[in-house]
PDB file of C-alpha atoms in Angstrom:
ATOM      1  CA  MET A   1      29.760  -4.135 -12.884  1.00  0.00           C
ATOM      2  CA  ASN A   2      27.344  -3.154 -10.574  1.00  0.00           C
ATOM      3  CA  LEU A   3      29.115  -1.576  -7.564  1.00  0.00           C
ATOM      4  CA  GLN A   4      26.624  -0.796  -5.420  1.00  0.00           C
ATOM      5  CA  GLN A   5      24.728  -3.678  -5.652  1.00  0.00           C
ATOM      6  CA  ILE A   6      27.326  -6.226  -4.843  1.00  0.00           C
ATOM      7  CA  GLY A   7      28.070  -3.752  -1.579  1.00  0.00           C
ATOM      8  CA  GLU A   8      24.470  -4.619  -0.826  1.00  0.00           C
ATOM      9  CA  ARG A   9      24.652  -8.356  -1.694  1.00  0.00           C
ATOM     10  CA  ILE A  10      28.653  -7.917   0.694  1.00  0.00           C
ATOM     11  CA  ARG A  11      25.890  -6.106   3.636  1.00  0.00           C
ATOM     12  CA  TYR A  12      23.099  -9.028   2.679  1.00  0.00           C
ATOM     13  CA  VAL A  13      25.579 -11.757   3.474  1.00  0.00           C
ATOM     14  CA  ARG A  14      27.279 -10.628   7.130  1.00  0.00           C
ATOM     15  CA  THR A  15      24.317  -9.607   8.641  1.00  0.00           C
ATOM     16  CA  GLU A  16      20.938 -11.969   7.476  1.00  0.00           C
ATOM     17  CA  ILE A  17      23.447 -15.342   6.678  1.00  0.00           C
ATOM     18  CA  THR A  18      26.279 -14.417   9.465  1.00  0.00           C
ATOM     19  CA  GLY A  19      24.899 -11.187  11.985  1.00  0.00           C
ATOM     20  CA  LEU A  20      28.301 -10.816  12.921  1.00  0.00           C
ATOM     21  CA  PRO A  21      29.519  -7.090  13.059  1.00  0.00           C
ATOM     22  CA  GLN A  22      31.968  -5.943   9.946  1.00  0.00           C
ATOM     23  CA  ARG A  23      35.042  -6.311  12.709  1.00  0.00           C
ATOM     24  CA  GLU A  24      34.285 -10.372  12.995  1.00  0.00           C
ATOM     25  CA  PHE A  25      32.531 -10.507   9.478  1.00  0.00           C
ATOM     26  CA  VAL A  26      36.798 -10.057   8.247  1.00  0.00           C
ATOM     27  CA  GLN A  27      38.047 -11.521  11.205  1.00  0.00           C
ATOM     28  CA  ARG A  28      37.241 -14.924  10.707  1.00  0.00           C
ATOM     29  CA  MET A  29      38.177 -14.048   7.517  1.00  0.00           C
ATOM     30  CA  GLY A  30      41.388 -13.576   8.527  1.00  0.00           C
ATOM     31  CA  LEU A  31      41.776  -9.601   6.920  1.00  0.00           C
ATOM     32  CA  GLY A  32      41.781  -6.590   8.661  1.00  0.00           C
ATOM     33  CA  GLN A  33      38.268  -4.117   8.492  1.00  0.00           C
ATOM     34  CA  SER A  34      40.382  -1.377   6.815  1.00  0.00           C
ATOM     35  CA  ASN A  35      37.898  -1.909   4.292  1.00  0.00           C
ATOM     36  CA  ILE A  36      34.468  -4.150   4.432  1.00  0.00           C
ATOM     37  CA  SER A  37      33.008  -0.079   5.342  1.00  0.00           C
ATOM     38  CA  GLN A  38      34.488   0.603   1.510  1.00  0.00           C
ATOM     39  CA  LEU A  39      33.179  -2.505   0.212  1.00  0.00           C
ATOM     40  CA  GLU A  40      29.365  -1.981   1.013  1.00  0.00           C
ATOM     41  CA  LYS A  41      28.579   0.840   0.162  1.00  0.00           C
ATOM     42  CA  GLY A  42      30.226   0.164  -2.872  1.00  0.00           C
ATOM     43  CA  GLN A  43      32.476   2.374  -3.195  1.00  0.00           C
ATOM     44  CA  SER A  44      35.395   0.666  -3.976  1.00  0.00           C
ATOM     45  CA  LEU A  45      35.509  -3.688  -5.688  1.00  0.00           C
ATOM     46  CA  PRO A  46      35.823  -6.864  -3.826  1.00  0.00           C
ATOM     47  CA  SER A  47      40.015  -7.718  -4.558  1.00  0.00           C
ATOM     48  CA  CYS A  48      40.284 -11.432  -6.498  1.00  0.00           C
ATOM     49  CA  PHE A  49      41.328 -12.736  -2.538  1.00  0.00           C
ATOM     50  CA  PHE A  50      38.323 -11.051  -0.606  1.00  0.00           C
ATOM     51  CA  LEU A  51      36.221 -12.839  -2.703  1.00  0.00           C
ATOM     52  CA  TYR A  52      38.086 -15.848  -2.471  1.00  0.00           C
ATOM     53  CA  THR A  53      38.800 -16.029   1.375  1.00  0.00           C
ATOM     54  CA  MET A  54      34.444 -14.925   1.366  1.00  0.00           C
ATOM     55  CA  HIS A  55      33.667 -17.601  -0.798  1.00  0.00           C
ATOM     56  CA  ILE A  56      36.089 -19.843   1.495  1.00  0.00           C
ATOM     57  CA  THR A  57      34.452 -18.294   5.088  1.00  0.00           C
ATOM     58  CA  TYR A  58      30.855 -18.183   4.485  1.00  0.00           C
ATOM     59  CA  ASN A  59      30.445 -20.593   1.237  1.00  0.00           C
ATOM     60  CA  VAL A  60      28.890 -17.979  -0.255  1.00  0.00           C
ATOM     61  CA  ASN A  61      28.648 -18.441  -3.918  1.00  0.00           C
ATOM     62  CA  LEU A  62      30.891 -15.949  -6.500  1.00  0.00           C
ATOM     63  CA  ASN A  63      28.647 -15.984  -9.362  1.00  0.00           C
ATOM     64  CA  TRP A  64      25.896 -14.592  -6.278  1.00  0.00           C
ATOM     65  CA  LEU A  65      27.681 -12.105  -4.955  1.00  0.00           C
ATOM     66  CA  MET A  66      29.495 -10.597  -7.805  1.00  0.00           C
ATOM     67  CA  THR A  67      25.496 -10.598 -10.385  1.00  0.00           C
ATOM     68  CA  GLY A  68      22.725 -11.720  -8.303  1.00  0.00           C
ATOM     69  CA  GLU A  69      21.945 -14.115  -9.653  1.00  0.00           C
ATOM     70  CA  GLY A  70      21.723 -17.885  -8.383  1.00  0.00           C
ATOM     71  CA  GLU A  71      22.009 -18.959  -4.556  1.00  0.00           C
ATOM     72  CA  VAL A  72      23.554 -17.215  -2.019  1.00  0.00           C
ATOM     73  CA  LEU A  73      25.201 -19.700  -0.743  1.00  0.00           C
ATOM     74  CA  LYS A  74      27.145 -22.423  -2.914  1.00  0.00           C
ATOM     75  CA  ASP A  75      25.442 -26.042  -2.492  1.00  0.00           C
ATOM     76  CA  THR A  76      27.896 -27.930  -0.121  1.00  0.00           C
ATOM     77  CA  HIS A  77      27.031 -30.957  -3.224  1.00  0.00           C
ATOM     78  CA  ASP A  78      28.359 -29.400  -6.354  1.00  0.00           C
TER      79      ASP A  78
END
């Protein structure tokens, strides 16, 4: 598991998929801004709660987020 790559994928979702600044990105998830910068820089591992909330809020495919494999967004027909 490469934290740097996971962080890059989190940043990709935030900037390219949602187009939101860090604060608004996490606020929509009901979270505080405190650790999003560290996550995006690959300095910390996202919690299960963060991953689940990101999946629910933005329809992110968690397999892609963690491994880089598959589609970025979860197919809503699953």
